[in-house]
XYZ file of C-alpha atoms in Angstrom:
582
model
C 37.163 42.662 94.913
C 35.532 43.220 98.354
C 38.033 44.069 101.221
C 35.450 42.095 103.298
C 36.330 38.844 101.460
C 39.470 37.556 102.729
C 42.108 34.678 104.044
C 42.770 33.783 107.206
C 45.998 32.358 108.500
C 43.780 29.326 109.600
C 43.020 28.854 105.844
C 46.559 29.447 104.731
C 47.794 26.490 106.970
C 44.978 24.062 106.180
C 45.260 24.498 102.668
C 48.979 24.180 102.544
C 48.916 20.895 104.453
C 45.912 20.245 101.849
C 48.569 20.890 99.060
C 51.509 18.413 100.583
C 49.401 15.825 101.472
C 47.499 15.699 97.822
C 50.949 15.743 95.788
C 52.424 12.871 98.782
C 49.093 10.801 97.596
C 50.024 11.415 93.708
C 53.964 11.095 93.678
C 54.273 8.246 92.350
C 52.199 9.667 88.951
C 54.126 12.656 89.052
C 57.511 10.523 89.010
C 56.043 8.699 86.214
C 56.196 11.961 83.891
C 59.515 12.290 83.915
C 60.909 12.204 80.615
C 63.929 9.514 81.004
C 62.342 6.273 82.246
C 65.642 5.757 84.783
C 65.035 3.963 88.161
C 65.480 7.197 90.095
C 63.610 8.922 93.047
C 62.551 11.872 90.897
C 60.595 15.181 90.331
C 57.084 13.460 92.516
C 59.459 12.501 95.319
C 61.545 15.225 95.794
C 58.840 17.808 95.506
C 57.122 15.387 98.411
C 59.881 15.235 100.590
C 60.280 19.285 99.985
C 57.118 20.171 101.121
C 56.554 17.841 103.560
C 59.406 18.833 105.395
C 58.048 22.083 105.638
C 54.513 20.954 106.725
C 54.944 18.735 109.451
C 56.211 22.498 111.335
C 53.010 23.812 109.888
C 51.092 21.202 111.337
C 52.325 21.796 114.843
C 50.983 25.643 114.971
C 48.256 26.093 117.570
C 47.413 29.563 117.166
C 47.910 30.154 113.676
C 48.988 33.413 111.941
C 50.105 34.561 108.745
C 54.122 35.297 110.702
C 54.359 31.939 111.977
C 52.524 30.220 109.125
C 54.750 32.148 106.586
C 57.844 31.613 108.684
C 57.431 27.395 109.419
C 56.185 27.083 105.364
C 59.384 29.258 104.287
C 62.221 27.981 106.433
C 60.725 24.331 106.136
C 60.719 24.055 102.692
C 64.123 25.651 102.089
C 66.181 23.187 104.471
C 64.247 20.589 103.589
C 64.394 20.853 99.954
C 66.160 18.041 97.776
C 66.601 17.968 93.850
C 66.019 20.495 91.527
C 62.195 20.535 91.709
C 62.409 20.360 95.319
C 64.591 23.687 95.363
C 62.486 25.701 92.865
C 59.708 24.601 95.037
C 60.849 25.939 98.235
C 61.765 29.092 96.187
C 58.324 29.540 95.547
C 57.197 28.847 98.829
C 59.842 31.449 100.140
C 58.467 34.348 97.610
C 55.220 33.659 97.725
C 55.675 33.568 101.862
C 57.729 36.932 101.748
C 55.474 38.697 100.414
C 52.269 37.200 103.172
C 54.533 37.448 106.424
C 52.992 40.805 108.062
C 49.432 40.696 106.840
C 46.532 40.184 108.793
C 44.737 38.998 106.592
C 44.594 38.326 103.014
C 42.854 39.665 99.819
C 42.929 38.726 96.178
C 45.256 40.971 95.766
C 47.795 39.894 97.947
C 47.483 36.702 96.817
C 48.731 37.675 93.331
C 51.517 39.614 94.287
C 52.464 36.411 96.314
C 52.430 34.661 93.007
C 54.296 37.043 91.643
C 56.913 37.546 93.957
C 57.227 33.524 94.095
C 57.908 33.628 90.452
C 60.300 36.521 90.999
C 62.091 34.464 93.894
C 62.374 31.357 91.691
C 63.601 32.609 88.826
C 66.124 34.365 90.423
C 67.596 30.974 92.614
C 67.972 29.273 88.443
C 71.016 30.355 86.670
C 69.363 29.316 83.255
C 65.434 29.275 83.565
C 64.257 26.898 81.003
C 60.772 27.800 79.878
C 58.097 24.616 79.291
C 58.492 23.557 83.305
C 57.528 24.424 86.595
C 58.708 27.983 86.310
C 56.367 28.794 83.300
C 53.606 27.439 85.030
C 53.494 29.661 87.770
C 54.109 32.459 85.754
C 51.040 31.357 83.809
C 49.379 31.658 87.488
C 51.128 34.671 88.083
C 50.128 36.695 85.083
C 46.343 35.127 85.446
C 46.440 36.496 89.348
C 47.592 39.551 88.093
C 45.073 39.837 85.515
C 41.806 39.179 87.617
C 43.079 40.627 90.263
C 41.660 43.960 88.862
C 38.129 42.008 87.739
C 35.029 41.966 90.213
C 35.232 37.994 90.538
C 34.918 36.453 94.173
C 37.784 34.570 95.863
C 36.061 31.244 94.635
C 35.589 32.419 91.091
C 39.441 34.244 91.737
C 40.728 30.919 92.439
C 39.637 28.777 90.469
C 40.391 30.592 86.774
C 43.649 31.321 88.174
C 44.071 27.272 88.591
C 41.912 26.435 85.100
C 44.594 28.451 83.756
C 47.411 27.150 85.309
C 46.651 23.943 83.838
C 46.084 25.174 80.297
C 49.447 26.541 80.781
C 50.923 22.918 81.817
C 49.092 21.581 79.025
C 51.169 23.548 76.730
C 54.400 22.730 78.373
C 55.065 19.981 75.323
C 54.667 22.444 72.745
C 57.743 24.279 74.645
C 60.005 21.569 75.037
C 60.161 18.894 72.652
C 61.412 15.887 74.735
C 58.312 16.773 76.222
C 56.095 16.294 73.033
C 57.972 13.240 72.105
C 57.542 11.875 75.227
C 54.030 12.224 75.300
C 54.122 14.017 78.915
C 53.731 17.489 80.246
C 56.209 18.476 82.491
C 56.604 16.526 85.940
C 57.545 19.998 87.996
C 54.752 21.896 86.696
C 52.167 18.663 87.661
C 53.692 18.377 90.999
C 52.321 22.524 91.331
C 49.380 22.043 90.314
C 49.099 19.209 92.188
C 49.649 21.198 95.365
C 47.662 24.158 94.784
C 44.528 22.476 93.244
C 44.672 19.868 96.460
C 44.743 22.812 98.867
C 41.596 24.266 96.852
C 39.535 20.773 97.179
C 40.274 20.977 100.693
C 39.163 25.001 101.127
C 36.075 24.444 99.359
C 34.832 21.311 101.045
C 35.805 18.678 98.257
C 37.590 16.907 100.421
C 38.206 17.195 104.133
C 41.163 16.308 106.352
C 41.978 16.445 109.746
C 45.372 17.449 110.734
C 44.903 17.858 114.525
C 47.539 15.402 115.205
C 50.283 16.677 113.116
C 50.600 16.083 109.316
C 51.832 12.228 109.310
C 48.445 11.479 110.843
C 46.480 13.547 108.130
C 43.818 11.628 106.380
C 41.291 11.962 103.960
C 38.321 11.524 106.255
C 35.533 12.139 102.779
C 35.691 13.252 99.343
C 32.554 15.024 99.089
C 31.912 17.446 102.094
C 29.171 16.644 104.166
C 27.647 20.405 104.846
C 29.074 23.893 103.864
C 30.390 24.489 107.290
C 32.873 26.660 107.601
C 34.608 25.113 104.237
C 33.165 27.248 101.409
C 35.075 29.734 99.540
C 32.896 32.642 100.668
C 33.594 35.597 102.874
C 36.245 33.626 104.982
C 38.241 30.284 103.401
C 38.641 27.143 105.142
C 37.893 26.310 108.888
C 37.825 29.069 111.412
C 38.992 27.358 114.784
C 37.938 29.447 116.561
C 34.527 29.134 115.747
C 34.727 25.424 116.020
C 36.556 25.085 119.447
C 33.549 26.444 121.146
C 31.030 24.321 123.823
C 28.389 24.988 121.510
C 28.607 21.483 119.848
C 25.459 20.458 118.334
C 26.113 16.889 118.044
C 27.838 15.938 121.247
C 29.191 12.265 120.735
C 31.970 11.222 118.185
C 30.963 7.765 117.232
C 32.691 5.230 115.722
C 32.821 1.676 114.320
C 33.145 -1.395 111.707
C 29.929 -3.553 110.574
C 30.831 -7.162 109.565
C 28.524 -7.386 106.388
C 26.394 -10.413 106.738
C 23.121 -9.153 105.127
C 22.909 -7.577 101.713
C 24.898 -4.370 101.515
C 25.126 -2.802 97.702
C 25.462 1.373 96.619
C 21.465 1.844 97.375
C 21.539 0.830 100.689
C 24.709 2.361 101.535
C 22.929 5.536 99.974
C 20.045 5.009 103.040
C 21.986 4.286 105.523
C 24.090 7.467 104.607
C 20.892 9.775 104.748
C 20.055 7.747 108.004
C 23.048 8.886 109.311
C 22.665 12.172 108.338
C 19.743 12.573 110.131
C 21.168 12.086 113.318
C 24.099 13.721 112.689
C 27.156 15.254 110.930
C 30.413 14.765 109.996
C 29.793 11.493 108.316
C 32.287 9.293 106.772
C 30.802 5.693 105.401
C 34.047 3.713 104.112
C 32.820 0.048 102.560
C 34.286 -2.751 100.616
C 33.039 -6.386 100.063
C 33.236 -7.504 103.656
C 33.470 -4.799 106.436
C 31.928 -0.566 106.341
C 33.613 1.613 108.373
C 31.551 4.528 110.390
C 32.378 7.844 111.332
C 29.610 10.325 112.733
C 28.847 12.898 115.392
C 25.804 12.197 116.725
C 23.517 13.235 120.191
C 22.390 9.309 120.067
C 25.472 7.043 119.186
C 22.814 3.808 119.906
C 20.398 4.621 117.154
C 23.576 4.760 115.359
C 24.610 1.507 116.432
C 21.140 -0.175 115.770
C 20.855 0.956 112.329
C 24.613 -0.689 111.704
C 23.336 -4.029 113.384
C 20.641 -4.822 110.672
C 23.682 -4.983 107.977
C 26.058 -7.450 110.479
C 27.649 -7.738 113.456
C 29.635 -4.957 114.871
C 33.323 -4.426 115.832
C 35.890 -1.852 117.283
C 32.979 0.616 118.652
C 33.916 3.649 120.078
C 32.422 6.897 121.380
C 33.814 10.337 123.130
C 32.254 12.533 124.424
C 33.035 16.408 122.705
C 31.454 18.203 124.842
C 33.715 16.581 128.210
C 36.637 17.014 125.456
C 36.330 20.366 124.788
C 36.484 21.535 128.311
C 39.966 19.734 129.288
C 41.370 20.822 125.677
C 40.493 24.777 127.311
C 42.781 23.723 130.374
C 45.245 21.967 128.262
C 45.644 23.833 125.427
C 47.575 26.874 127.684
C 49.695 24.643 129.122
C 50.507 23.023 125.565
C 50.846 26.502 124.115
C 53.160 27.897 127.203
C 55.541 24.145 126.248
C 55.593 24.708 122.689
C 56.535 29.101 122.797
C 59.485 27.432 125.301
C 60.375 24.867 122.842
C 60.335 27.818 120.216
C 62.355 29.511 122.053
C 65.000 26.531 122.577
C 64.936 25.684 119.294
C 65.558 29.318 117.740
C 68.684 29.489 120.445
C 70.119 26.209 118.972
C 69.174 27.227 115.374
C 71.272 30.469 115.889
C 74.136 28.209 117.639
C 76.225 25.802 115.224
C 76.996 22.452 117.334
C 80.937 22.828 117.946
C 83.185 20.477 116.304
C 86.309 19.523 118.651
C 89.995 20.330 117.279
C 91.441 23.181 115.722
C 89.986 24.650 112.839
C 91.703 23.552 109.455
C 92.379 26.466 106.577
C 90.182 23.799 104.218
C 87.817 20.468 103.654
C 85.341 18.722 101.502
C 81.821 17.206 101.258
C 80.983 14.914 98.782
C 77.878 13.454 97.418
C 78.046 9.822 97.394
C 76.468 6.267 97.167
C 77.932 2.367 97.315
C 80.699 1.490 99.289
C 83.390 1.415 96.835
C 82.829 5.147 95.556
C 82.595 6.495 99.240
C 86.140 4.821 99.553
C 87.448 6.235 96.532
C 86.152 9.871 97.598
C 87.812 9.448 101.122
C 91.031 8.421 99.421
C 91.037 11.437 97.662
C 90.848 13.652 100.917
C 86.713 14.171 101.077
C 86.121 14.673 105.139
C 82.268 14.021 104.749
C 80.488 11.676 102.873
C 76.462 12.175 102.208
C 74.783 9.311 101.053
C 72.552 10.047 98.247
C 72.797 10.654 94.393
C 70.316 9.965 91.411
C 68.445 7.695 93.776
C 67.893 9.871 96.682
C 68.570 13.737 96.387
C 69.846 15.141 100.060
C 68.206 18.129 101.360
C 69.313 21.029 101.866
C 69.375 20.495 105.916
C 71.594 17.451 104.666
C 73.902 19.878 103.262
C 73.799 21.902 106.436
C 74.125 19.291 108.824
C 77.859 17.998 106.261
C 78.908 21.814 106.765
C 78.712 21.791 110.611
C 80.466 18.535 111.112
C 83.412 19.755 108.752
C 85.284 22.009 110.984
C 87.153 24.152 108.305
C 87.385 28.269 107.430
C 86.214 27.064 103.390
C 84.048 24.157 102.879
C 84.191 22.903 99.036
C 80.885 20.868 98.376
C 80.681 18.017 95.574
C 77.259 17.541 94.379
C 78.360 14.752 92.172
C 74.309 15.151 90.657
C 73.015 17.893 88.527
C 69.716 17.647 90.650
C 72.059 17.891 93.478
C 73.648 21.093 92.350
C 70.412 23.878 93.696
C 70.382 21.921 97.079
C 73.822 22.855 97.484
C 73.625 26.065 96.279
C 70.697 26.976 99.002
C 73.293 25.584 101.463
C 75.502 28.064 100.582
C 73.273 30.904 100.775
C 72.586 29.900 104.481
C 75.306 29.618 105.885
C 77.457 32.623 107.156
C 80.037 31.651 109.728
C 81.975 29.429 106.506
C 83.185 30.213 103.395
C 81.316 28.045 100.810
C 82.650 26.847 97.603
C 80.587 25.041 95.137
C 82.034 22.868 92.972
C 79.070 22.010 90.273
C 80.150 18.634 89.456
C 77.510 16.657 87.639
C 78.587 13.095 87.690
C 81.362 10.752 90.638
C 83.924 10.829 87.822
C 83.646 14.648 87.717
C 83.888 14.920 91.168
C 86.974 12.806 91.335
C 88.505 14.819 88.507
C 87.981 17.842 90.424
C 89.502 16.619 93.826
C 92.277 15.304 91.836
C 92.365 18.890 90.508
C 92.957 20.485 94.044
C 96.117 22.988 95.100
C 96.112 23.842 98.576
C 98.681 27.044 97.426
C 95.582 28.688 95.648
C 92.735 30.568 96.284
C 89.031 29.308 97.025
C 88.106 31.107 93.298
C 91.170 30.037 91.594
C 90.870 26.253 93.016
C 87.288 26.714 91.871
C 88.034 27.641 88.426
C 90.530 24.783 88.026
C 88.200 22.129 89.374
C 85.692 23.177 86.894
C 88.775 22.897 84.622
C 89.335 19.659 84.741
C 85.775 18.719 84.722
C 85.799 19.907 81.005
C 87.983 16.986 80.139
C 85.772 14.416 81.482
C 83.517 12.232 79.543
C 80.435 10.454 81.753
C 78.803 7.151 81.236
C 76.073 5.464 82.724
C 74.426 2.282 82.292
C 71.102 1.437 84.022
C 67.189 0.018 82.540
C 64.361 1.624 81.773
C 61.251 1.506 84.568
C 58.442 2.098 81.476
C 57.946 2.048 77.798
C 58.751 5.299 76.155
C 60.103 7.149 72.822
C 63.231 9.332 73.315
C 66.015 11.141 71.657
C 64.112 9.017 68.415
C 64.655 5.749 70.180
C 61.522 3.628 71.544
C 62.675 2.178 74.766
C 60.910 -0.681 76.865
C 60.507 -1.572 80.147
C 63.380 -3.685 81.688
C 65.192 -2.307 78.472
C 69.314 -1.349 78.859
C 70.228 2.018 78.102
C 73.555 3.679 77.984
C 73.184 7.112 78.846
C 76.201 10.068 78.375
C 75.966 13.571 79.120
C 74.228 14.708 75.956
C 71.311 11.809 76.533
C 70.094 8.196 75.885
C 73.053 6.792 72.984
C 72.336 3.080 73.757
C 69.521 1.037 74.014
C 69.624 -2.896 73.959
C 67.853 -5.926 75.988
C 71.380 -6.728 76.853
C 73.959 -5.375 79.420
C 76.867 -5.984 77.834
C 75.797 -4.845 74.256
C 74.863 -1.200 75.727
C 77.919 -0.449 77.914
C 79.356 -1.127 74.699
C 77.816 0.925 72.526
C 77.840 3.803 75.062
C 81.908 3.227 75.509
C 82.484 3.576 71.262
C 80.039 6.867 71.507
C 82.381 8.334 74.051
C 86.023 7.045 73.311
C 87.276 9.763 70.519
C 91.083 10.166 69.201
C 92.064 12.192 72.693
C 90.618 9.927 74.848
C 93.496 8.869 76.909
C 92.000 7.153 79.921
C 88.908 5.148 80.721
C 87.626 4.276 84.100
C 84.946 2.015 84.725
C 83.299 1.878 87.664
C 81.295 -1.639 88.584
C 77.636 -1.482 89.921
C 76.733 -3.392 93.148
C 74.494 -5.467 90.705
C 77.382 -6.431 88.764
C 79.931 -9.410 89.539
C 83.528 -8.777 89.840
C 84.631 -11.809 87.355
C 81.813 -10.050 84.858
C 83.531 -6.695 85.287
C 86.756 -8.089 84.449
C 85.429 -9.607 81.450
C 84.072 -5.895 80.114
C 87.430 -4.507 81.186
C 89.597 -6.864 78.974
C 87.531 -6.167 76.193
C 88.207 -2.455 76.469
C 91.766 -2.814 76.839
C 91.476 -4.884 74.152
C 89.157 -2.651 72.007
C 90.921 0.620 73.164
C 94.705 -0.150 73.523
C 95.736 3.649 73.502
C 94.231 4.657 76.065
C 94.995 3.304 79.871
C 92.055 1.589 81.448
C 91.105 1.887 84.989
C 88.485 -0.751 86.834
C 87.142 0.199 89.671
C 84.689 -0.944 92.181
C 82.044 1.303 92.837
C 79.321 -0.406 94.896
C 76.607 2.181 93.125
C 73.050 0.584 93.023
C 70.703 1.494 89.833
C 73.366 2.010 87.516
C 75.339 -1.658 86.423
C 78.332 0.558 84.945
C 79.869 4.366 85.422
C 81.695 5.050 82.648
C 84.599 7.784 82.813
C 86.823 8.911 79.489
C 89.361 11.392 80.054
C-alpha cells in the first residue's frame, strides 16, 4: 500500500453523511427484514435515527478534520442512539472513531484497525454477542481489512473486496441463525451496515453525488451517475477536496437552473442529446424528467444557450441563475465570520455539555424512570412511584440523549431506569456509562408488567445492588403476553402468518396465530396460565373497547377461577392486549 494514497478528513465526513443518508433512503426495506412481522419502528429506523443524529453535527463542520469529524460522528451517534441496532451502531462508530481521532490522514491500514477496533468496541457494549447479525458482519469486514491490508491493492480495489465480502458474509447470516433461514431474510442489522458503508463508497467514487452544504436534512441526491471524475475517484485522495473547489478558478461561472413544460416530443433519445448538449456547455449536470415537466441543473459560462435549447422541448418555468464567481468572493468574507460564530458556539455548547441543568429542591436519597406508552400505563407507573415517564416502547425506541435528558430532570443521588423493552435495555445501558455525577441502576426489565413487578418489588431499607437483585427477582415470576397483527406474510416458529393476521406473542415467541382477536388472546392466555399461576393482569389496548375488554375478562375469570384476575386499562397502541401471569 502506498503511504501516498490516503483519506482525508474531507472524505471521511462526506462519505459518512453518504452512509446516513443512503440507509435513511432504504429504512423502510431494512425494517422489512426483520424476522417478526410486528407493527414496530424497528432495526431500519432505529439505525436511521442513530446515525442521523450523529450526522446532522457532521454536517455543520466547516473546516473538517479527522478530531472534529471523529469527535461529532462518535458523541452523535452514542446520545443519539435508540434500540439495540441503534446502540451496536454507535459502538461501532465510537471504535472505529477511536482509533481515527489524531491522524492526519488516513491509510489502508488505519482503516482496518478502525474496523477492528469497532468490532472490538461493539462486542464489548453486548453482554451475549449472538453471531449471524450485525456483529458478524463487521467482523467479516474486519478480518477482510485485516487481510488485504498486507496485499498491494489500491484504496479502490481495498475497498471494495472489503465490502464484496462483507456482503458474502451477510449472505450467510441465515445459515447462522435459523429464524433467519426460515424466514427467508438475512439479518436486518447487518443490511442496515452495509447499507451505510456501501452508500458512503457510491458517493466517494462518483456513483452518486450529494450536496450537503446546507446541513444534512437538505442533502439530496443531485445524480446517480457522476458527471466527470472530479475530485470523486478513489485514487490518490477520496472524495471532494474543498479546498480545491472553493477557489476563484471556476471554469463554468453561472449555476443555472430550471423546469421545461414538455409540449413537444420528449422520450430517452432526446433526453440523451439534450444531456450531451448540456455537457458541452457545461458541468455538473443533473436532467430530472417524468411525463410532463424535466428539471435542469448545470454550470454553465452561457446560461441562455442553455435556456434556448430547453425552449424547443416547451415552455419554461422557475429559471434561475447565480453567479459563482460573485459567490465565491462574499463566501471568503463570510466564511471567517461564520467560522469565528460557530468555534463560540462550540465553546458554549461544550460549557453547557459539561454543566447538568439544575433541578430545584433538595436532592432525594432515590427515584425512577420508566419507559412508557398510552395513557393508562403512564398512570399505572406514576402510581407506583416512577418520577419520569419517557414515552416510547416497541413503537419508538428513546435515545440515549432521551435517557440523559430523564436522568437530569430526576433530582436524586441513585436513579433506577425501567426500560420496559428489550431493545430498550443497550440505550439505557449507554446512559449509564455517561453519566458520572449519579449513581445509575439498571433494572433490565423486558416487558410494562415486568417493570411493574419490579417497582412493586422496591425496599427503600436496601441497597442499590440488593434492590437490584430483588427487582430482577420478581421479574422471574412474571409471565408476558402480547397481542398485536402481522404487517407482512411470513413463516415463523413453523407457523405461516399473513398480513393483517392476529398473533399472540409470549416471551419464548409467536404461540398464537388466528384472523381473529379474540381467538388469539385466547390461545396465548392457555399457553401461559400453568398450575402456579396465581394472578393474571390484562392490560386493554387503546384499539380495544372497554365493554369488549370486559367481555375477555369474564371469560378468564371464568376459564381461570384460581387465579385472581386483574383488568386494567392500558391505553398502549399496536398491541390490542398485554397479558401478565404471575
Amino acid at each position: 500500500m502506498s503511504q501516498s494514497m490516503n483519506v482525508k478528513a474531507e472524505s471521511l465526513q462526506y462519505g459518512f453523511l453518504a452512509g446516513a443518508k443512503r440507509i435513511e433512503e432504504k429504512k423502510d426495506y431494512i425494517n422489512e427484514l426483520n424476522v417478526f412481522p410486528v407493527p414496530d419502528g424497528d432495526t431500519g429506523t432505529n439505525m436511521t435515527l442513530t446515525i442521523t443524529a450523529a450526522a446532522k453535527e457532521v454536517a455543520n463542520i466547516k473546516e473538517p478534520t479527522f478530531a472534529n469529524v471523529t469527535k461529532a460522528m462518535s458523541t452523535g451517534s452514542l446520545r443519539g442512539a435508540r434500540g439495540n441496532s441503534g446502540v451496536i451502531l454507535s459502538q461501532l462508530i465510537r471504535g472505529f472513531c477511536k482509533e481515527l481521532e489524531n491522524k492526519e490522514a488516513v491509510v489502508i491500514e488505519d482503516i482496518a484497525a478502525a474496523f477492528n477496533r469497532a468490532v472490538a468496541t461493539a462486542y464489548k457494549a453486548v453482554m451475549k454477542p449472538k453471531e449471524g447479525t450485525i456483529l458478524t458482519v463487521a467482523k467479516g469486514l474486519a478480518d477482510k481489512a485485516t487481510e488485504l491490508s498486507r496485499s498491494n491493492k489500491n484504496l479502490l480495489e481495498f475497498s471494495a473486496d472489503v465490502l464484496a465480502y462483507g456482503r458474502e458474509v451477510l449472505n450467510q447470516t441465515p445459515e447462522m441463525l435459523p429464524v433467519l433461514k426460515e424466514a427467508g431474510v438475512v439479518d436486518s442489522g447487518g443490511e442496515g451496515l452495509m447499507t451505510i458503508l456501501e452508500g458512503a463508497f457510491d458517493a466517494l467514487t462518483g456513483k452518486v453525488t450529494y450536496d450537503f452544504s446546507n446541513g444534512f436534512d437538505t442533502g439530496s441526491v443531485e445524480n446517480r451517475t457522476a458527471p466527470d471524475a472530479s475530485g470523486l475517484k478513489l485514487t490518490n485522495s477520496v472524495g471532494i477536496d474543498r479546498k480545491e473547489i472553493d477557489t476563484s478558478h471556476i471554469k463554468y461561472g453561472y449555476c443555472t437552473e430550471f423546469i421545461i413544460m414538455i409540449e413537444k416530443e420528449y422520450n430517452k433519445e432526446i433526453e440523451q442529446e439534450f444531456q450531451s448538449y448540456l455537457e458541452s456547455i457545461g458541468d455538473s449536470l443533473v436532467v430530472v424528467s417524468d411525463d410532463e415537466i424535466v428539471k435542469v441543473h448545470v454550470h454553465t459560462n452561457h446560461p441562455g444557450l442553455a435556456f434556448e435549447r430547453g425552449l424547443t422541448y416547451g415552455s419554461l418555468t422557475s429559471m434561475k441563475v447565480d453567479n459563482m464567481r460573485e459567490e465565491h468572493r462574499e463566501k471568503v468574507i463570510m466564511e471567517a465570520e461564520k467560522m469565528a460564530a460557530i468555534q463560540a458556539q462550540e465553546r458554549e455548547d461544550e460549557k453547557k455539555a459539561d454543566t447538568k441543568e439544575p433541578v430545584s429542591g433538595k436532592r432525594k436519597e432515590y427515584g425512577f424512570i420508566s419507559v412508557s406508552v398510552g395513557e393508562g400505563m403512564n398512570d399505572i407507573f406514576r402510581d407506583l412511584g416512577v418520577d419520569y415517564l419517557i414515552e416510547g416502547g416497541q413503537t419508538m425506541n428513546p435515545s440515549t440523549e432521551d435517557m440523559l435528558n430523564a436522568i437530569n430532570k430526576v433530582n436524586a443521588n441513585t436513579v433506577y431506569i425501567l426500560p420496559n423493552n428489550k431493545n430498550i435495555i443497550l440505550a439505557a445501558n449507554q446512559a449509564q456509562s455517561l453519566t458520572e455525577d449519579k449513581e445509575i441502576v439498571v433494572v433490565p426489565s423486558k416487558t410494562a408488567p415486568q417493570g411493574v413487578a419490579a417497582l412493586i418489588g422496591f425496599d427503600s431499607a436496601k441497597s442499590s445492588k440488593d434492590n437490584l437483585a430483588a427487582m430482577e427477582e420478581e421479574m422471574t415470576n412474571v409471565k408476558t403476553g402480547q397481542v398485536t397483527y402481522a404487517v407482512r406474510d411470513t413463516s415463523i416458529d413453523g407457523k405461516e402468518i399473513n398480513a393483517g393476521d392476529i398473533m399472540g406473542i409470549d416471551d419464548e415467541g409467536i404461540k398464537a396465530v388466528s384472523t381473529d382477536l379474540l381467538t388469539s388472546a385466547k390461545e396465548l392466555l392457555a399457553q401461559m396460565v400453568d398450575e402456579d399461576a396465581e394472578l393474571i393482569s390484562i392490560y386493554y389496548g387503546a384499539d380495544v373497547k372497554e365493554e369488549d375488554a370486559k367481555e375477555f375478562a369474564e371469560y378468564v375469570e371464568d376459564t381461570y377461577d384460581s387465579c385472581d384476575v386483574e383488568l386494567n386499562y392500558g391505553g398502549q397502541p399496536i398491541y390490542y392486549y398485554i397479558l401478565s401471569v404471575e
